[in-house]
Tab-separated table of C-alpha atoms in Angstrom:
chain	number	residue	atom	x	y	z
W	95	UNK	CA	13.744	33.414	20.441
W	96	UNK	CA	17.265	32.420	19.544
W	97	UNK	CA	18.388	28.743	19.961
W	98	UNK	CA	20.921	27.578	22.431
W	99	UNK	CA	23.433	25.699	20.360
W	100	UNK	CA	26.632	24.038	21.740
W	101	UNK	CA	29.349	21.800	20.302
W	102	UNK	CA	32.148	20.062	22.174
W	103	UNK	CA	35.055	17.971	21.071
W	104	UNK	CA	36.608	16.146	23.973
W	105	UNK	CA	38.553	13.033	25.098
W	106	UNK	CA	36.356	12.719	28.250
W	107	UNK	CA	33.226	10.564	28.408
W	108	UNK	CA	29.897	12.335	28.886
W	109	UNK	CA	26.869	11.554	31.038
W	110	UNK	CA	23.585	10.961	29.350
W	111	UNK	CA	21.446	11.907	32.441
W	112	UNK	CA	23.374	15.146	32.698
W	113	UNK	CA	22.792	15.833	29.024
W	114	UNK	CA	19.088	15.276	29.316
W	115	UNK	CA	19.103	17.593	32.340
W	116	UNK	CA	20.766	20.236	30.197
W	117	UNK	CA	18.147	19.792	27.485
W	118	UNK	CA	15.170	19.865	29.805
W	119	UNK	CA	16.146	22.471	32.497
W	120	UNK	CA	13.993	25.549	32.361
W	121	UNK	CA	12.664	24.392	28.997
W	122	UNK	CA	9.083	23.503	29.719
W	123	UNK	CA	7.914	25.247	26.648
W	124	UNK	CA	9.456	22.300	24.721
W	125	UNK	CA	7.560	19.049	24.371
W	126	UNK	CA	9.856	17.027	22.202
W	127	UNK	CA	13.414	15.779	22.756
W	128	UNK	CA	15.234	13.681	20.237
W	129	UNK	CA	18.740	12.302	20.841
W	130	UNK	CA	21.209	10.200	18.846
W	131	UNK	CA	24.003	8.306	20.506
W	132	UNK	CA	26.746	6.614	18.497
W	133	UNK	CA	28.918	4.049	20.251
W	134	UNK	CA	31.921	1.926	19.139
W	135	UNK	CA	30.637	-1.277	17.607
W	136	UNK	CA	32.554	-4.469	18.341
W	137	UNK	CA	32.623	-5.427	14.740
W	138	UNK	CA	33.023	-3.643	11.435
W	139	UNK	CA	32.951	-5.503	8.127
W	140	UNK	CA	33.455	-8.825	9.815
W	141	UNK	CA	36.621	-7.992	11.714
W	142	UNK	CA	36.485	-7.851	15.520
W	143	UNK	CA	37.342	-4.328	16.617
W	144	UNK	CA	39.088	-4.034	19.945
W	145	UNK	CA	39.642	-0.304	19.936
W	146	UNK	CA	39.433	2.816	17.906
W	147	UNK	CA	41.645	5.860	17.622
W	148	UNK	CA	39.784	9.127	16.721
W	149	UNK	CA	41.799	11.979	15.175
W	150	UNK	CA	40.395	15.368	14.362
W	151	UNK	CA	41.367	18.830	13.032
W	152	UNK	CA	41.304	21.099	16.016
W	153	UNK	CA	39.671	24.355	15.251
W	154	UNK	CA	38.084	23.379	11.952
W	155	UNK	CA	36.113	20.691	13.706
W	156	UNK	CA	34.437	23.057	16.091
W	157	UNK	CA	33.862	25.603	13.310
W	158	UNK	CA	32.083	22.937	11.204
W	159	UNK	CA	29.926	21.671	14.123
W	160	UNK	CA	28.937	25.198	14.987
W	161	UNK	CA	28.041	25.921	11.389
W	162	UNK	CA	25.887	22.757	11.211
W	163	UNK	CA	24.097	23.717	14.448
W	164	UNK	CA	23.398	27.191	12.988
W	165	UNK	CA	22.102	25.581	9.799
W	166	UNK	CA	19.812	23.264	11.796
W	167	UNK	CA	18.488	26.192	13.787
W	168	UNK	CA	17.866	28.134	10.601
W	169	UNK	CA	16.002	25.311	8.948
W	170	UNK	CA	13.917	23.920	11.845
W	171	UNK	CA	12.182	25.405	14.869
W	172	UNK	CA	14.483	24.030	17.557
W	173	UNK	CA	15.062	25.373	20.983
W	174	UNK	CA	18.371	23.703	22.060
W	175	UNK	CA	20.854	21.500	20.314
W	176	UNK	CA	24.083	20.029	21.501
W	177	UNK	CA	26.780	17.915	19.828
W	178	UNK	CA	29.482	16.164	21.784
W	179	UNK	CA	32.116	14.243	19.817
W	180	UNK	CA	34.888	12.296	21.564
W	181	UNK	CA	38.448	11.975	20.250
W	182	UNK	CA	41.373	9.900	21.274
W	183	UNK	CA	41.426	6.213	22.198
W	184	UNK	CA	38.060	4.501	22.499
W	185	UNK	CA	37.084	0.910	23.296
W	186	UNK	CA	34.177	-1.266	22.078
W	187	UNK	CA	30.846	0.070	23.521
W	188	UNK	CA	32.334	3.445	24.404
W	189	UNK	CA	30.254	6.394	23.488
W	190	UNK	CA	31.587	8.370	20.448
W	191	UNK	CA	28.990	11.008	19.612
W	192	UNK	CA	25.913	12.612	21.070
W	193	UNK	CA	23.447	14.807	19.147
W	194	UNK	CA	20.447	16.075	21.120
W	195	UNK	CA	17.749	18.485	20.109
W	196	UNK	CA	14.746	19.960	21.853
W	197	UNK	CA	11.812	21.512	20.121
W	198	UNK	CA	8.114	22.381	20.654
W	199	UNK	CA	7.347	19.992	17.795
W	200	UNK	CA	8.694	16.460	17.410
W	201	UNK	CA	9.072	16.503	13.581
W	202	UNK	CA	11.486	19.416	13.848
W	203	UNK	CA	13.474	17.676	16.619
W	204	UNK	CA	13.728	14.458	14.542
W	205	UNK	CA	14.737	16.288	11.350
W	206	UNK	CA	17.304	18.443	13.045
W	207	UNK	CA	18.846	15.617	14.957
W	208	UNK	CA	19.170	13.307	11.971
W	209	UNK	CA	20.433	16.151	9.746
W	210	UNK	CA	23.112	16.993	12.255
W	211	UNK	CA	24.469	13.477	12.525
W	212	UNK	CA	24.268	12.811	8.734
W	213	UNK	CA	26.082	16.109	8.028
W	214	UNK	CA	28.631	15.607	10.734
W	215	UNK	CA	29.544	12.221	9.253
W	216	UNK	CA	30.498	13.763	5.876
W	217	UNK	CA	31.649	17.307	6.816
W	218	UNK	CA	33.220	17.307	10.240
W	219	UNK	CA	37.013	16.517	10.098
W	220	UNK	CA	37.173	13.430	12.275
W	221	UNK	CA	39.064	10.240	11.212
W	222	UNK	CA	38.756	6.826	12.700
W	223	UNK	CA	41.465	4.231	12.914
W	224	UNK	CA	40.473	0.763	13.940
W	225	UNK	CA	42.690	-1.484	15.897
W	226	UNK	CA	41.374	-5.018	15.194
W	227	UNK	CA	42.707	-8.593	15.306
W	228	UNK	CA	44.576	-8.192	12.127
W	229	UNK	CA	46.175	-4.884	12.896
W	230	UNK	CA	45.354	-1.234	12.469
W	231	UNK	CA	43.582	0.404	9.589
W	232	UNK	CA	42.067	3.786	8.766
W	233	UNK	CA	38.392	3.487	8.001
W	234	UNK	CA	37.222	4.304	4.485
W	235	UNK	CA	34.338	6.833	4.141
W	236	UNK	CA	31.108	5.148	3.214
W	237	UNK	CA	29.180	5.944	0.073
W	238	UNK	CA	25.995	5.402	2.027
W	239	UNK	CA	26.982	8.381	4.332
W	240	UNK	CA	27.530	10.622	1.302
W	241	UNK	CA	24.029	9.532	-0.066
W	242	UNK	CA	22.377	10.290	3.342
W	243	UNK	CA	24.067	13.721	3.509
W	244	UNK	CA	22.901	14.604	0.004
W	245	UNK	CA	19.231	13.978	0.953
W	246	UNK	CA	19.414	17.091	3.222
W	247	UNK	CA	20.616	19.381	0.490
W	248	UNK	CA	18.089	22.084	-0.319
G	128	UNK	CA	55.039	31.541	4.377
G	129	UNK	CA	52.075	29.227	4.689
G	130	UNK	CA	51.438	26.363	7.107
G	131	UNK	CA	50.725	22.875	5.813
G	132	UNK	CA	48.749	20.390	7.845
G	133	UNK	CA	48.387	16.570	7.167
G	134	UNK	CA	45.812	14.395	8.822
G	135	UNK	CA	44.986	10.746	9.426
G	136	UNK	CA	46.527	8.315	6.858
G	137	UNK	CA	48.298	11.124	4.993
G	138	UNK	CA	50.005	12.217	8.225
G	139	UNK	CA	51.116	8.592	8.860
G	140	UNK	CA	52.256	7.893	5.269
G	141	UNK	CA	54.166	11.209	5.026
G	142	UNK	CA	55.520	10.922	8.643
G	143	UNK	CA	54.664	14.548	9.152
G	144	UNK	CA	51.785	16.428	10.729
G	145	UNK	CA	52.716	20.035	9.783
G	146	UNK	CA	55.365	22.148	8.122
G	147	UNK	CA	56.015	25.732	7.041
G	148	UNK	CA	56.320	26.403	3.285
G	149	UNK	CA	57.871	29.432	1.645
G	150	UNK	CA	55.944	30.307	-1.563
G	151	UNK	CA	55.932	32.991	-4.222
G	152	UNK	CA	52.781	34.718	-5.111
G	153	UNK	CA	50.641	34.295	-7.055
G	154	UNK	CA	50.157	30.783	-5.948
G	155	UNK	CA	47.164	28.394	-5.912
G	156	UNK	CA	46.640	25.239	-3.837
G	157	UNK	CA	47.375	23.288	-7.063
G	158	UNK	CA	50.811	24.995	-7.320
G	159	UNK	CA	51.619	23.832	-3.820
G	160	UNK	CA	50.538	20.352	-4.623
G	161	UNK	CA	52.811	20.275	-7.673
G	162	UNK	CA	55.693	21.598	-5.654
G	163	UNK	CA	55.202	18.876	-2.884
G	164	UNK	CA	54.891	16.110	-5.507
G	165	UNK	CA	58.392	16.993	-6.716
G	166	UNK	CA	59.652	15.559	-3.455
G	167	UNK	CA	58.982	12.125	-4.947
G	168	UNK	CA	57.411	9.210	-3.036
G	169	UNK	CA	55.393	9.001	-0.834
G	170	UNK	CA	54.402	12.621	-1.602
G	171	UNK	CA	53.741	12.095	-5.264
G	172	UNK	CA	51.200	9.245	-4.890
G	173	UNK	CA	49.687	10.561	-1.600
G	174	UNK	CA	48.867	13.955	-3.110
G	175	UNK	CA	47.532	12.258	-6.252
G	176	UNK	CA	44.874	10.475	-4.251
G	177	UNK	CA	41.575	11.025	-6.074
G	178	UNK	CA	39.858	11.390	-2.689
G	179	UNK	CA	42.251	14.096	-1.377
G	180	UNK	CA	40.374	16.820	0.505
G	181	UNK	CA	41.673	20.383	1.090
G	182	UNK	CA	40.907	23.077	3.553
G	183	UNK	CA	42.242	26.620	3.467
G	184	UNK	CA	42.018	28.350	6.787
G	185	UNK	CA	39.782	25.609	8.096
G	186	UNK	CA	37.240	25.903	5.330
G	187	UNK	CA	36.893	23.247	2.573
G	188	UNK	CA	38.550	24.601	-0.596
G	189	UNK	CA	39.255	23.662	-4.179
G	190	UNK	CA	42.650	23.241	-5.824
G	191	UNK	CA	42.105	26.497	-7.738
G	192	UNK	CA	42.046	28.624	-4.641
G	193	UNK	CA	44.730	31.300	-4.422
G	194	UNK	CA	46.849	31.392	-1.275
G	195	UNK	CA	48.020	34.287	0.815
G	196	UNK	CA	50.765	34.748	3.303
G	197	UNK	CA	49.900	33.203	6.668
G	198	UNK	CA	47.238	30.849	5.209
G	199	UNK	CA	46.782	27.390	6.693
G	200	UNK	CA	46.442	24.652	4.064
G	201	UNK	CA	45.298	21.253	5.221
G	202	UNK	CA	45.310	17.928	3.373
G	203	UNK	CA	43.112	15.061	4.574
G	204	UNK	CA	41.194	11.994	3.358
G	205	UNK	CA	37.394	11.872	3.461
G	206	UNK	CA	36.087	12.149	6.965
G	207	UNK	CA	34.864	9.201	8.974
G	208	UNK	CA	33.702	10.567	12.333
G	209	UNK	CA	30.345	10.154	14.087
T	134	UNK	CA	18.301	-12.417	15.419
T	135	UNK	CA	14.921	-11.456	16.824
T	136	UNK	CA	14.445	-7.987	18.337
T	137	UNK	CA	13.928	-7.297	21.978
T	138	UNK	CA	10.646	-5.215	22.123
T	139	UNK	CA	8.962	-3.871	25.244
T	140	UNK	CA	6.102	-1.630	25.990
T	141	UNK	CA	4.976	-0.270	29.435
T	142	UNK	CA	2.005	1.835	30.501
T	143	UNK	CA	2.575	3.082	33.937
T	144	UNK	CA	1.793	5.931	36.419
T	145	UNK	CA	5.461	5.926	37.702
T	146	UNK	CA	8.135	8.154	36.335
T	147	UNK	CA	11.037	6.513	34.499
T	148	UNK	CA	14.797	7.084	34.574
T	149	UNK	CA	16.559	8.125	31.348
T	150	UNK	CA	20.025	6.875	32.478
T	151	UNK	CA	18.504	3.497	33.333
T	152	UNK	CA	16.690	3.313	30.010
T	153	UNK	CA	20.010	4.017	28.152
T	154	UNK	CA	21.655	1.287	30.155
T	155	UNK	CA	18.871	-1.113	29.088
T	156	UNK	CA	19.478	-0.169	25.493
T	157	UNK	CA	23.255	-0.402	25.620
T	158	UNK	CA	23.967	-3.389	27.942
T	159	UNK	CA	25.376	-6.301	26.137
T	160	UNK	CA	24.614	-4.679	22.884
T	161	UNK	CA	27.993	-3.744	21.552
T	162	UNK	CA	26.941	-4.918	18.014
T	163	UNK	CA	24.742	-1.790	17.869
T	164	UNK	CA	26.238	1.522	16.929
T	165	UNK	CA	23.187	3.716	16.862
T	166	UNK	CA	20.642	4.665	19.567
T	167	UNK	CA	17.880	7.013	18.896
T	168	UNK	CA	15.342	8.177	21.561
T	169	UNK	CA	12.362	10.373	21.727
T	170	UNK	CA	11.144	11.935	25.017
T	171	UNK	CA	7.852	13.715	25.224
T	172	UNK	CA	7.183	15.898	28.187
T	173	UNK	CA	4.222	18.035	29.352
T	174	UNK	CA	4.497	21.503	27.876
T	175	UNK	CA	3.493	24.433	29.993
T	176	UNK	CA	1.396	25.958	27.234
T	177	UNK	CA	-0.935	24.599	24.626
T	178	UNK	CA	-2.726	26.862	22.239
T	179	UNK	CA	-1.975	29.904	24.334
T	180	UNK	CA	-3.447	28.701	27.571
T	181	UNK	CA	-1.162	28.044	30.493
T	182	UNK	CA	-1.383	24.382	31.353
T	183	UNK	CA	-0.863	23.571	34.982
T	184	UNK	CA	-1.466	19.808	34.849
T	185	UNK	CA	-2.640	17.022	32.629
T	186	UNK	CA	-4.744	13.929	33.257
T	187	UNK	CA	-3.904	10.944	31.053
T	188	UNK	CA	-6.582	8.252	30.566
T	189	UNK	CA	-6.113	5.053	28.636
T	190	UNK	CA	-7.860	1.876	27.608
T	191	UNK	CA	-6.149	-0.934	29.688
T	192	UNK	CA	-5.400	-3.939	27.615
T	193	UNK	CA	-5.994	-2.380	24.213
T	194	UNK	CA	-3.215	0.171	24.774
T	195	UNK	CA	-0.566	-2.530	25.410
T	196	UNK	CA	-1.854	-4.607	22.480
T	197	UNK	CA	-1.565	-1.619	20.160
T	198	UNK	CA	1.918	-0.669	21.389
T	199	UNK	CA	3.177	-4.200	20.954
T	200	UNK	CA	1.703	-4.390	17.474
T	201	UNK	CA	3.446	-1.141	16.567
T	202	UNK	CA	6.780	-2.358	18.043
T	203	UNK	CA	6.397	-5.634	15.987
T	204	UNK	CA	5.669	-3.590	12.808
T	205	UNK	CA	8.758	-1.395	13.436
T	206	UNK	CA	10.863	-4.505	13.878
T	207	UNK	CA	9.478	-5.984	10.643
T	208	UNK	CA	10.116	-2.869	8.614
T	209	UNK	CA	13.509	-1.853	9.889
T	210	UNK	CA	16.687	-3.591	11.189
T	211	UNK	CA	16.430	-2.741	14.814
T	212	UNK	CA	17.830	-4.640	17.757
T	213	UNK	CA	15.958	-3.290	20.734
T	214	UNK	CA	12.990	-1.004	21.089
T	215	UNK	CA	11.126	0.167	24.124
T	216	UNK	CA	8.053	2.390	24.688
T	217	UNK	CA	7.095	3.770	28.060
T	218	UNK	CA	3.873	5.818	28.343
T	219	UNK	CA	2.718	7.303	31.568
T	220	UNK	CA	-0.973	7.679	32.604
T	221	UNK	CA	-2.696	9.475	35.436
T	222	UNK	CA	-1.920	12.985	36.756
T	223	UNK	CA	1.068	14.787	35.295
T	224	UNK	CA	2.433	18.244	35.800
T	225	UNK	CA	4.279	20.716	33.508
T	226	UNK	CA	7.733	19.351	32.563
T	227	UNK	CA	6.911	15.811	33.669
T	228	UNK	CA	7.904	13.062	31.188
T	229	UNK	CA	4.973	11.562	29.327
T	230	UNK	CA	6.431	9.166	26.776
T	231	UNK	CA	9.683	7.466	25.894
T	232	UNK	CA	10.492	5.703	22.673
T	233	UNK	CA	13.999	4.373	22.315
T	234	UNK	CA	15.496	2.187	19.486
T	235	UNK	CA	18.848	0.589	18.973
T	236	UNK	CA	20.182	-0.535	15.652
T	237	UNK	CA	23.399	-1.311	13.871
T	238	UNK	CA	22.473	1.522	11.437
T	239	UNK	CA	21.353	5.030	12.379
T	240	UNK	CA	18.863	5.398	9.552
T	241	UNK	CA	16.944	2.424	10.760
T	242	UNK	CA	16.961	3.713	14.373
T	243	UNK	CA	15.666	7.142	13.379
T	244	UNK	CA	12.947	5.798	11.091
T	245	UNK	CA	11.698	3.185	13.622
T	246	UNK	CA	11.777	5.720	16.453
T	247	UNK	CA	9.853	8.414	14.582
T	248	UNK	CA	7.366	5.851	13.154
T	249	UNK	CA	6.670	4.522	16.597
T	250	UNK	CA	5.820	7.919	18.143
T	251	UNK	CA	3.861	9.056	15.069
T	252	UNK	CA	1.836	5.886	15.024
T	253	UNK	CA	1.332	5.863	18.771
T	254	UNK	CA	-0.094	9.386	18.617
T	255	UNK	CA	-2.969	8.374	16.308
T	256	UNK	CA	-3.439	4.654	17.149
T	257	UNK	CA	-2.787	4.068	20.910
T	258	UNK	CA	-5.868	4.645	23.012
T	259	UNK	CA	-4.692	7.436	25.315
T	260	UNK	CA	-6.578	10.692	25.955
T	261	UNK	CA	-5.292	13.865	27.498
T	262	UNK	CA	-7.329	16.203	29.618
T	263	UNK	CA	-5.721	19.568	30.317
T	264	UNK	CA	-6.273	21.382	33.573
T	265	UNK	CA	-5.433	25.033	32.700
T	266	UNK	CA	-6.168	28.498	34.102
T	267	UNK	CA	-9.668	28.544	32.567
T	268	UNK	CA	-10.729	25.048	33.667
T	269	UNK	CA	-10.469	21.542	32.329
T	270	UNK	CA	-10.757	20.375	28.726
T	271	UNK	CA	-10.146	17.210	26.738
T	272	UNK	CA	-7.607	17.795	23.995
T	273	UNK	CA	-8.776	17.559	20.403
T	274	UNK	CA	-6.805	15.234	18.096
T	275	UNK	CA	-4.562	17.168	15.713
T	276	UNK	CA	-4.880	16.906	11.921
T	277	UNK	CA	-1.101	17.296	11.691
T	278	UNK	CA	-0.723	14.044	13.691
T	279	UNK	CA	-2.960	12.189	11.295
T	280	UNK	CA	-0.902	13.602	8.389
T	281	UNK	CA	2.362	12.430	9.982
T	282	UNK	CA	0.957	8.980	10.619
T	283	UNK	CA	-0.203	8.649	7.007
T	284	UNK	CA	3.341	9.225	5.765
T	285	UNK	CA	4.394	5.858	7.159
T	286	UNK	CA	1.685	3.943	5.356
T	287	UNK	CA	3.094	1.511	2.862
R	77	UNK	CA	-24.622	-10.128	26.810
R	78	UNK	CA	-21.901	-7.710	25.701
R	79	UNK	CA	-19.811	-5.300	27.630
R	80	UNK	CA	-19.853	-1.610	26.663
R	81	UNK	CA	-17.037	0.710	27.613
R	82	UNK	CA	-16.913	4.534	27.316
R	83	UNK	CA	-13.726	6.566	27.518
R	84	UNK	CA	-12.508	10.147	27.998
R	85	UNK	CA	-15.098	12.841	27.101
R	86	UNK	CA	-17.745	10.265	26.362
R	87	UNK	CA	-17.308	8.708	29.728
R	88	UNK	CA	-17.633	12.130	31.371
R	89	UNK	CA	-20.704	13.239	29.324
R	90	UNK	CA	-22.523	9.946	29.764
R	91	UNK	CA	-21.512	9.640	33.448
R	92	UNK	CA	-20.658	6.008	32.858
R	93	UNK	CA	-17.476	3.985	32.214
R	94	UNK	CA	-18.986	0.608	31.458
R	95	UNK	CA	-22.216	-1.443	31.386
R	96	UNK	CA	-23.531	-4.790	30.353
R	97	UNK	CA	-26.081	-5.003	27.528
R	98	UNK	CA	-28.449	-7.792	26.563
R	99	UNK	CA	-28.703	-8.169	22.845
R	100	UNK	CA	-30.402	-10.444	20.324
R	101	UNK	CA	-28.378	-11.867	17.480
R	102	UNK	CA	-27.814	-11.063	14.713
R	103	UNK	CA	-26.659	-7.645	15.875
R	104	UNK	CA	-24.113	-5.190	14.504
R	105	UNK	CA	-22.328	-2.349	16.257
R	106	UNK	CA	-24.702	0.039	14.436
R	107	UNK	CA	-27.694	-1.804	15.973
R	108	UNK	CA	-26.254	-1.290	19.385
R	109	UNK	CA	-25.670	2.473	18.654
R	110	UNK	CA	-29.293	2.896	17.495
R	111	UNK	CA	-30.444	1.125	20.693
R	112	UNK	CA	-28.441	3.340	22.908
R	113	UNK	CA	-29.531	6.584	21.099
R	114	UNK	CA	-33.118	5.749	21.974
R	115	UNK	CA	-32.156	6.596	25.581
R	116	UNK	CA	-32.283	10.280	24.440
R	117	UNK	CA	-29.757	12.913	25.518
R	118	UNK	CA	-26.816	12.897	26.164
R	119	UNK	CA	-26.706	9.397	24.450
R	120	UNK	CA	-28.191	10.529	21.188
R	121	UNK	CA	-25.838	13.366	20.489
R	122	UNK	CA	-22.686	11.682	21.880
R	123	UNK	CA	-23.039	8.594	19.722
R	124	UNK	CA	-23.822	10.737	16.655
R	125	UNK	CA	-20.332	12.324	17.022
R	126	UNK	CA	-18.780	12.200	13.572
R	127	UNK	CA	-15.484	11.442	15.194
R	128	UNK	CA	-16.731	8.482	17.235
R	129	UNK	CA	-14.215	5.634	17.300
R	130	UNK	CA	-15.112	1.993	18.023
R	131	UNK	CA	-13.229	-1.084	19.137
R	132	UNK	CA	-14.538	-4.592	19.432
R	133	UNK	CA	-12.481	-6.819	21.707
R	134	UNK	CA	-9.796	-4.103	21.768
R	135	UNK	CA	-9.363	-3.939	18.023
R	136	UNK	CA	-10.487	-0.857	15.961
R	137	UNK	CA	-13.773	-1.906	14.272
R	138	UNK	CA	-16.389	-0.434	11.932
R	139	UNK	CA	-20.104	0.025	12.645
R	140	UNK	CA	-20.946	-2.899	10.317
R	141	UNK	CA	-19.148	-5.460	12.502
R	142	UNK	CA	-21.364	-8.252	13.896
R	143	UNK	CA	-21.210	-8.807	17.576
R	144	UNK	CA	-21.115	-12.039	19.597
R	145	UNK	CA	-21.948	-12.985	23.060
R	146	UNK	CA	-19.196	-11.944	25.525
R	147	UNK	CA	-17.770	-9.167	23.097
R	148	UNK	CA	-16.338	-5.981	24.484
R	149	UNK	CA	-17.468	-2.954	22.557
R	150	UNK	CA	-15.701	0.328	23.382
R	151	UNK	CA	-16.645	3.872	22.270
R	152	UNK	CA	-14.022	6.648	22.396
R	153	UNK	CA	-12.976	9.883	20.768
R	154	UNK	CA	-9.837	10.260	18.568
R	155	UNK	CA	-6.815	9.433	20.639
R	156	UNK	CA	-4.499	12.260	21.924
R	157	UNK	CA	-1.612	10.476	23.688
R	158	UNK	CA	2.163	10.654	23.201
């Protein structure tokens, strides 16, 4: 049985109830659903963040996300997986990213979901610019993200 | 002719998001970088960034990669999405 | 900052949108939300399951779930965590269990969420009886669940 | 007097979910098990189950634990929730 894998890059918000419906509909052979939601935090390194601008590389982003979904599906027994990543202007507490995985077995769902967000953070061409009290600045990539991504390397 | 793309802080510093570049084969990504650096600042320091990332035709590439007519070469800093 | 930890054992269904609202409301210092949903599968070991009866030990169940939440909060930097476990009669595709965790950091949210469901599966006094084509039977505990739970031991 | 509770398949096999038991101190969980086994089947085989789990006052316990007046002693098979 091949997996149902989908990735979306969009400015629009998404609805969590609808995303769970997508995961669960006609999917009663799956017992386990794991999801990750990332939202805009109202602070980052001590500075109060009022908004975020998310830039991406159209085309390459979708290609990378689809490649990661395929890799997750190859490595773990998953039934469905979906990534949604927003771009454009976002405010504190806005949703940024959604990664949801269904599987017959919870360990596969957890591993695939965490792999996807860790790999996305270091491989998918998105860039965040923070608009805080003291002006705008592009975020620096975190070494801790690189370290997390390396843990998944075979 | 190849297409060059610049993202995030590079796009802002260079004041440019894309351009077309005429090139003579054989030519590697490194050759293009050297050619762009000769424009002086801010090109020289931006393209010397030790964290510079490259993609050729939307796939991560190294500076040694050879380029072909119609290729898309993108320069960007380490990614920070998610 | 102390964590907000809640456990519920109930016959009623729960609403995922509402649970996400609970996690996210006035919680903009948190960037990461990880949730696990378990639902009744329509098969188990080859036999078609038409319904499930979930029994528990009132009092002890809540005590165990609260102890596990406290342990998760002691081991990882989490902000909120909630467990909902249903009891009584359940049908295929019904939700059984919800474990949701919020944190400033995704690795903590993933670890705490997976720990909670793994530990619940071996420590919380719930028992499943399957009503399948060929009659009723109490489920046997799985060795794989014991193995997963052992991985979290310090 | 202690309260005995039986859950899941044990409750069904024994046809009983709880009972009160008079006991003489000192008395361990194992003493209670031996006393119950003397009722014959299905008690004898049920309480000989190698997977039998015990809780005293809603906390997992071992057969060596001493019991006190008013204690709640529960017998159940390995848990299968989640």
